[in-house]
GROMACS .gro file of C-alpha atoms in nm:
model
  309
    1MET     CA    1   5.216  -0.281   2.860
    2ILE     CA    2   5.255  -0.396   3.221
    3LEU     CA    3   5.445  -0.722   3.264
    4THR     CA    4   5.364  -0.959   3.550
    5VAL     CA    5   5.588  -1.253   3.638
    6THR     CA    6   5.451  -1.564   3.808
    7LEU     CA    7   5.721  -1.828   3.831
    8ASN     CA    8   5.486  -2.060   4.021
    9THR     CA    9   5.160  -2.033   3.828
   10ALA     CA   10   4.861  -2.232   3.948
   11LEU     CA   11   4.511  -2.345   3.875
   12ASP     CA   12   4.311  -2.196   4.163
   13ILE     CA   13   4.020  -2.418   4.267
   14THR     CA   14   3.766  -2.285   4.517
   15TYR     CA   15   3.518  -2.511   4.697
   16ARG     CA   16   3.227  -2.368   4.894
   17VAL     CA   17   3.082  -2.575   5.180
   18ARG     CA   18   2.809  -2.493   5.428
   19SER     CA   19   3.034  -2.547   5.730
   20LEU     CA   20   3.396  -2.672   5.730
   21ARG     CA   21   3.459  -2.927   6.006
   22PRO     CA   22   3.763  -3.152   6.047
   23HIS     CA   23   3.734  -3.533   6.031
   24THR     CA   24   3.405  -3.526   5.838
   25SER     CA   25   3.281  -3.550   5.479
   26HIS     CA   26   3.150  -3.235   5.313
   27ARG     CA   27   2.904  -3.170   5.034
   28VAL     CA   28   3.044  -2.899   4.806
   29SER     CA   29   2.781  -2.645   4.703
   30GLU     CA   30   2.990  -2.468   4.436
   31VAL     CA   31   3.324  -2.513   4.255
   32THR     CA   32   3.512  -2.247   4.060
   33GLU     CA   33   3.841  -2.274   3.869
   34ARG     CA   34   4.056  -1.990   3.740
   35PRO     CA   35   4.417  -1.927   3.640
   36GLY     CA   36   4.619  -1.824   3.942
   37GLY     CA   37   4.944  -1.751   4.108
   38LYS     CA   38   5.000  -1.400   4.242
   39GLY     CA   39   5.114  -1.238   3.918
   40VAL     CA   40   4.827  -1.388   3.720
   41ASN     CA   41   4.583  -1.250   3.976
   42VAL     CA   42   4.751  -0.909   3.947
   43ALA     CA   43   4.720  -0.924   3.567
   44ARG     CA   44   4.349  -1.007   3.580
   45VAL     CA   45   4.277  -0.704   3.800
   46LEU     CA   46   4.496  -0.476   3.588
   47ALA     CA   47   4.310  -0.584   3.276
   48ALA     CA   48   3.977  -0.513   3.447
   49LEU     CA   49   4.109  -0.162   3.517
   50GLY     CA   50   4.175  -0.115   3.146
   51HIS     CA   51   4.549  -0.181   3.125
   52GLU     CA   52   4.725  -0.396   2.868
   53VAL     CA   53   4.902  -0.677   3.052
   54THR     CA   54   5.135  -0.960   2.959
   55VAL     CA   55   5.184  -1.257   3.191
   56THR     CA   56   5.496  -1.469   3.192
   57GLY     CA   57   5.636  -1.744   3.408
   58PHE     CA   58   5.614  -2.122   3.369
   59THR     CA   59   5.338  -2.356   3.254
   60GLY     CA   60   5.334  -2.732   3.209
   61GLY     CA   61   5.124  -3.047   3.193
   62ALA     CA   62   4.748  -3.083   3.173
   63THR     CA   63   4.694  -2.830   3.452
   64GLY     CA   64   4.913  -2.581   3.268
   65ARG     CA   65   4.703  -2.622   2.953
   66VAL     CA   66   4.388  -2.544   3.151
   67VAL     CA   67   4.557  -2.234   3.297
   68GLN     CA   68   4.648  -2.111   2.949
   69GLU     CA   69   4.299  -2.178   2.816
   70ARG     CA   70   4.152  -1.971   3.100
   71ILE     CA   71   4.405  -1.689   3.050
   72ALA     CA   72   4.310  -1.675   2.681
   73SER     CA   73   3.952  -1.593   2.785
   74VAL     CA   74   4.055  -1.289   2.992
   75PRO     CA   75   4.027  -0.972   2.778
   76GLY     CA   76   4.339  -0.756   2.782
   77VAL     CA   77   4.577  -1.026   2.909
   78VAL     CA   78   4.846  -1.168   2.677
   79ASP     CA   79   4.994  -1.512   2.750
   80ALA     CA   80   5.375  -1.524   2.734
   81LEU     CA   81   5.421  -1.823   2.966
   82VAL     CA   82   5.725  -2.045   2.908
   83PRO     CA   83   5.658  -2.420   2.869
   84ILE     CA   84   5.824  -2.673   3.101
   85THR     CA   85   5.809  -3.050   3.140
   86GLY     CA   86   5.668  -3.050   3.495
   87ALA     CA   87   5.299  -3.000   3.571
   88THR     CA   88   5.165  -2.665   3.689
   89ARG     CA   89   5.047  -2.680   4.051
   90ARG     CA   90   4.696  -2.646   4.190
   91THR     CA   91   4.578  -2.447   4.489
   92ILE     CA   92   4.265  -2.544   4.679
   93ALA     CA   93   4.059  -2.289   4.874
   94VAL     CA   94   3.772  -2.416   5.089
   95VAL     CA   95   3.524  -2.144   5.188
   96ASP     CA   96   3.308  -2.196   5.497
   97GLU     CA   97   2.978  -2.028   5.404
   98GLN     CA   98   2.867  -1.989   5.766
   99THR     CA   99   3.176  -1.805   5.889
  100GLY     CA  100   3.320  -1.672   5.564
  101ASP     CA  101   3.660  -1.816   5.660
  102THR     CA  102   3.885  -1.972   5.395
  103THR     CA  103   4.121  -2.268   5.431
  104GLN     CA  104   4.400  -2.270   5.171
  105LEU     CA  105   4.602  -2.569   5.043
  106ASN     CA  106   4.894  -2.481   4.815
  107GLU     CA  107   5.093  -2.738   4.618
  108PRO     CA  108   5.469  -2.670   4.593
  109GLY     CA  109   5.492  -2.646   4.215
  110PRO     CA  110   5.684  -2.835   3.944
  111MET     CA  111   6.058  -2.894   3.929
  112VAL     CA  112   6.222  -2.644   3.690
  113THR     CA  113   6.541  -2.755   3.516
  114PRO     CA  114   6.843  -2.526   3.456
  115THR     CA  115   6.765  -2.528   3.083
  116GLU     CA  116   6.407  -2.419   3.148
  117TRP     CA  117   6.522  -2.145   3.384
  118SER     CA  118   6.762  -2.014   3.116
  119ALA     CA  119   6.481  -2.016   2.859
  120PHE     CA  120   6.264  -1.809   3.092
  121GLN     CA  121   6.540  -1.552   3.150
  122GLU     CA  122   6.577  -1.506   2.775
  123ALA     CA  123   6.202  -1.463   2.732
  124TYR     CA  124   6.193  -1.213   3.020
  125GLU     CA  125   6.471  -1.001   2.867
  126ASP     CA  126   6.287  -1.001   2.533
  127LEU     CA  127   5.965  -0.875   2.698
  128LEU     CA  128   6.117  -0.593   2.904
  129PRO     CA  129   6.170  -0.338   2.621
  130SER     CA  130   5.791  -0.326   2.568
  131ALA     CA  131   5.707  -0.301   2.938
  132SER     CA  132   5.616   0.018   3.126
  133ALA     CA  133   5.657  -0.163   3.460
  134VAL     CA  134   5.706  -0.518   3.587
  135ALA     CA  135   5.567  -0.701   3.890
  136LEU     CA  136   5.760  -1.003   4.022
  137CYS     CA  137   5.517  -1.203   4.232
  138GLY     CA  138   5.488  -1.512   4.445
  139SER     CA  139   5.684  -1.817   4.549
  140LEU     CA  140   5.966  -1.989   4.363
  141PRO     CA  141   5.903  -2.339   4.227
  142PRO     CA  142   6.156  -2.614   4.301
  143GLY     CA  143   6.471  -2.586   4.092
  144VAL     CA  144   6.462  -2.207   4.052
  145PRO     CA  145   6.759  -2.043   4.232
  146VAL     CA  146   6.671  -1.869   4.559
  147GLY     CA  147   6.833  -1.554   4.422
  148ALA     CA  148   6.617  -1.560   4.108
  149TYR     CA  149   6.420  -1.247   4.190
  150ALA     CA  150   6.737  -1.052   4.267
  151GLY     CA  151   6.861  -1.128   3.917
  152LEU     CA  152   6.527  -1.037   3.759
  153VAL     CA  153   6.519  -0.708   3.953
  154ARG     CA  154   6.868  -0.620   3.827
  155THR     CA  155   6.771  -0.707   3.469
  156ALA     CA  156   6.465  -0.480   3.487
  157ARG     CA  157   6.668  -0.195   3.638
  158THR     CA  158   6.929  -0.229   3.363
  159ALA     CA  159   6.647  -0.200   3.109
  160GLY     CA  160   6.514   0.111   3.286
  161VAL     CA  161   6.184  -0.056   3.379
  162PRO     CA  162   6.037   0.011   3.727
  163VAL     CA  163   5.996  -0.312   3.921
  164LEU     CA  164   5.774  -0.418   4.212
  165LEU     CA  165   5.867  -0.728   4.414
  166ASP     CA  166   5.604  -0.925   4.607
  167THR     CA  167   5.750  -1.238   4.762
  168SER     CA  168   5.871  -1.362   5.101
  169GLY     CA  169   6.149  -1.534   5.294
  170GLU     CA  170   6.497  -1.570   5.150
  171ALA     CA  171   6.375  -1.477   4.801
  172LEU     CA  172   6.262  -1.141   4.941
  173ARG     CA  173   6.580  -1.087   5.142
  174ARG     CA  174   6.798  -1.138   4.837
  175GLY     CA  175   6.561  -0.949   4.610
  176VAL     CA  176   6.562  -0.639   4.833
  177ALA     CA  177   6.941  -0.619   4.804
  178ALA     CA  178   6.899  -0.577   4.425
  179ARG     CA  179   6.717  -0.247   4.493
  180PRO     CA  180   6.362  -0.290   4.354
  181ASP     CA  181   6.152   0.023   4.316
  182ILE     CA  182   5.876  -0.113   4.543
  183ILE     CA  183   5.835  -0.415   4.768
  184LYS     CA  184   5.496  -0.516   4.908
  185PRO     CA  185   5.529  -0.759   5.199
  186ASN     CA  186   5.263  -0.820   5.459
  187ALA     CA  187   5.343  -0.744   5.822
  188ASP     CA  188   5.467  -1.097   5.897
  189GLU     CA  189   5.688  -1.109   5.587
  190LEU     CA  190   5.831  -0.768   5.673
  191ALA     CA  191   5.904  -0.877   6.030
  192GLU     CA  192   6.081  -1.187   5.900
  193LEU     CA  193   6.292  -0.968   5.668
  194THR     CA  194   6.390  -0.705   5.924
  195GLY     CA  195   6.351  -0.874   6.264
  196SER     CA  196   6.120  -0.592   6.378
  197HIS     CA  197   5.751  -0.639   6.459
  198GLU     CA  198   5.686  -0.263   6.468
  199PRO     CA  199   5.564  -0.197   6.112
  200LEU     CA  200   5.686   0.162   6.074
  201ARG     CA  201   6.034   0.081   6.201
  202ALA     CA  202   6.046  -0.234   5.989
  203THR     CA  203   5.938  -0.041   5.680
  204HIS     CA  204   6.224   0.206   5.717
  205ASP     CA  205   6.468  -0.079   5.783
  206ALA     CA  206   6.360  -0.251   5.460
  207ARG     CA  207   6.436   0.070   5.273
  208ARG     CA  208   6.783   0.078   5.423
  209ARG     CA  209   6.833  -0.276   5.295
  210GLY     CA  210   6.776  -0.161   4.937
  211ALA     CA  211   6.408  -0.113   4.852
  212ARG     CA  212   6.334   0.234   4.717
  213ALA     CA  213   5.978   0.220   4.851
  214VAL     CA  214   5.804  -0.022   5.088
  215VAL     CA  215   5.429  -0.080   5.103
  216THR     CA  216   5.327  -0.304   5.391
  217SER     CA  217   4.993  -0.478   5.408
  218LEU     CA  218   4.828  -0.452   5.750
  219GLY     CA  219   4.543  -0.687   5.658
  220PRO     CA  220   4.197  -0.536   5.718
  221LYS     CA  221   4.362  -0.222   5.860
  222GLY     CA  222   4.498  -0.116   5.521
  223LEU     CA  223   4.848  -0.024   5.401
  224LEU     CA  224   5.155   0.151   5.536
  225ALA     CA  225   5.399   0.306   5.288
  226ALA     CA  226   5.742   0.467   5.308
  227SER     CA  227   5.918   0.611   5.005
  228PRO     CA  228   6.160   0.892   4.919
  229GLU     CA  229   5.850   1.111   4.869
  230GLY     CA  230   5.715   1.058   5.221
  231ARG     CA  231   5.528   0.814   5.442
  232TRP     CA  232   5.156   0.742   5.462
  233ARG     CA  233   4.898   0.507   5.605
  234ALA     CA  234   4.578   0.424   5.418
  235ALA     CA  235   4.278   0.245   5.567
  236PRO     CA  236   3.929   0.146   5.453
  237PRO     CA  237   3.637   0.316   5.632
  238THR     CA  238   3.522  -0.014   5.786
  239VAL     CA  239   3.649  -0.369   5.815
  240VAL     CA  240   3.523  -0.562   5.512
  241ARG     CA  241   3.427  -0.923   5.580
  242GLY     CA  242   3.456  -1.197   5.321
  243ASN     CA  243   3.721  -1.406   5.146
  244PRO     CA  244   4.065  -1.239   5.164
  245THR     CA  245   4.216  -1.464   4.896
  246GLY     CA  246   4.372  -1.241   4.631
  247ALA     CA  247   4.327  -0.918   4.826
  248GLY     CA  248   4.702  -0.858   4.842
  249ASP     CA  249   4.732  -0.922   4.468
  250SER     CA  250   4.462  -0.663   4.403
  251ALA     CA  251   4.659  -0.416   4.615
  252VAL     CA  252   4.963  -0.483   4.394
  253ALA     CA  253   4.749  -0.422   4.085
  254GLY     CA  254   4.635  -0.092   4.232
  255LEU     CA  255   4.994   0.012   4.300
  256MET     CA  256   5.109  -0.093   3.953
  257SER     CA  257   4.826   0.081   3.769
  258ALA     CA  258   4.880   0.403   3.966
  259LEU     CA  259   5.256   0.380   3.909
  260VAL     CA  260   5.225   0.373   3.529
  261GLU     CA  261   4.963   0.650   3.548
  262HIS     CA  262   5.213   0.861   3.749
  263LEU     CA  263   4.973   0.921   4.037
  264PRO     CA  264   5.104   1.061   4.369
  265TRP     CA  265   5.150   0.820   4.658
  266PRO     CA  266   4.828   0.904   4.847
  267ASP     CA  267   4.626   0.826   4.533
  268ARG     CA  268   4.823   0.504   4.475
  269LEU     CA  269   4.743   0.386   4.826
  270THR     CA  270   4.377   0.486   4.799
  271ARG     CA  271   4.338   0.277   4.486
  272ALA     CA  272   4.527  -0.018   4.634
  273VAL     CA  273   4.320  -0.023   4.955
  274ALA     CA  274   3.990   0.016   4.770
  275LEU     CA  275   4.075  -0.270   4.533
  276SER     CA  276   4.191  -0.491   4.817
  277ALA     CA  277   3.872  -0.438   5.018
  278ALA     CA  278   3.657  -0.486   4.707
  279THR     CA  279   3.831  -0.819   4.650
  280VAL     CA  280   3.750  -0.938   5.003
  281SER     CA  281   3.383  -0.857   4.945
  282ALA     CA  282   3.364  -1.027   4.603
  283PRO     CA  283   3.175  -1.359   4.584
  284VAL     CA  284   3.460  -1.532   4.393
  285ALA     CA  285   3.818  -1.539   4.522
  286GLY     CA  286   4.059  -1.327   4.323
  287GLU     CA  287   3.795  -1.102   4.167
  288PHE     CA  288   3.688  -0.757   4.286
  289ASP     CA  289   3.345  -0.606   4.328
  290ARG     CA  290   3.351  -0.301   4.103
  291GLY     CA  291   3.062  -0.131   4.280
  292VAL     CA  292   3.233  -0.167   4.619
  293TYR     CA  293   3.561  -0.049   4.466
  294GLU     CA  294   3.413   0.268   4.319
  295GLU     CA  295   3.221   0.342   4.640
  296LEU     CA  296   3.534   0.297   4.856
  297LEU     CA  297   3.756   0.520   4.641
  298GLY     CA  298   3.602   0.827   4.802
  299ARG     CA  299   3.608   0.686   5.155
  300VAL     CA  300   3.960   0.550   5.206
  301THR     CA  301   4.142   0.751   5.472
  302VAL     CA  302   4.505   0.846   5.399
  303THR     CA  303   4.720   1.006   5.666
  304GLY     CA  304   5.088   1.095   5.662
  305GLU     CA  305   5.321   1.349   5.519
  306ALA     CA  306   5.537   1.416   5.218
  307SER     CA  307   5.912   1.450   5.259
  308ALA     CA  308   6.061   1.798   5.260
  309ALA     CA  309   6.185   1.899   4.917
   0.00000   0.00000   0.00000
């Protein structure tokens, strides 16, 4: 079982409009709702790849009940969310059909009390013995300590469970110091962590700060990875146009699935890039186009070198 943690779960709502213009009214042509938050998105893709997945984090209020109802309908995903008093947040994505661009509005999330945070930590520790790997994903809701991910990384390492961290800002800075097996920032998040805007240099600096391996998202240009086994860059054959919402989460799912299948790094990156691009091309945010994914698997370019033994 792969465990994904989403402390700030969400109900993702996507509106499609013909053309998004400020200061005007819009007629919405289509509305979709699905359970969200980065770790939930990761779990959905992992389940589609055939993995057993458990999702945990927080859920509350009427929105939280909708999220849990939607999770229950996803084959292969087990709900282990921890109830809280506050209401689960919503995220709003508005897709401009003419340009393909997406405007995202993200609510901050509910206030989490110290008692609720303690209850989550206990649930997390109980789930780890059954986990083959864990992904810690997304923002922290109000009330959760800024060093929360650092503590969760240490708990996973103590249990002998490989852990991937995908967050940003101070939560990432503190989490890296706890020595996660993999971090997956985008280029801006990595620059904020290290102070360097040169991705390769920043990737190596992040490793010196504690991460065993660093996989950096370069947007439509693919992924850059540095690990004890070597360094590589993986890129799709062409720039894929569409809605990028969830593409980074699909990349995390690709990395996690390849990790538990013990694939070498070039194959991990190939899968992650193909999934990410297939998510951009999918008609619904957070899903991936399986046909595009399978077609891209043989066309992703990976360059780099393994470390000397």
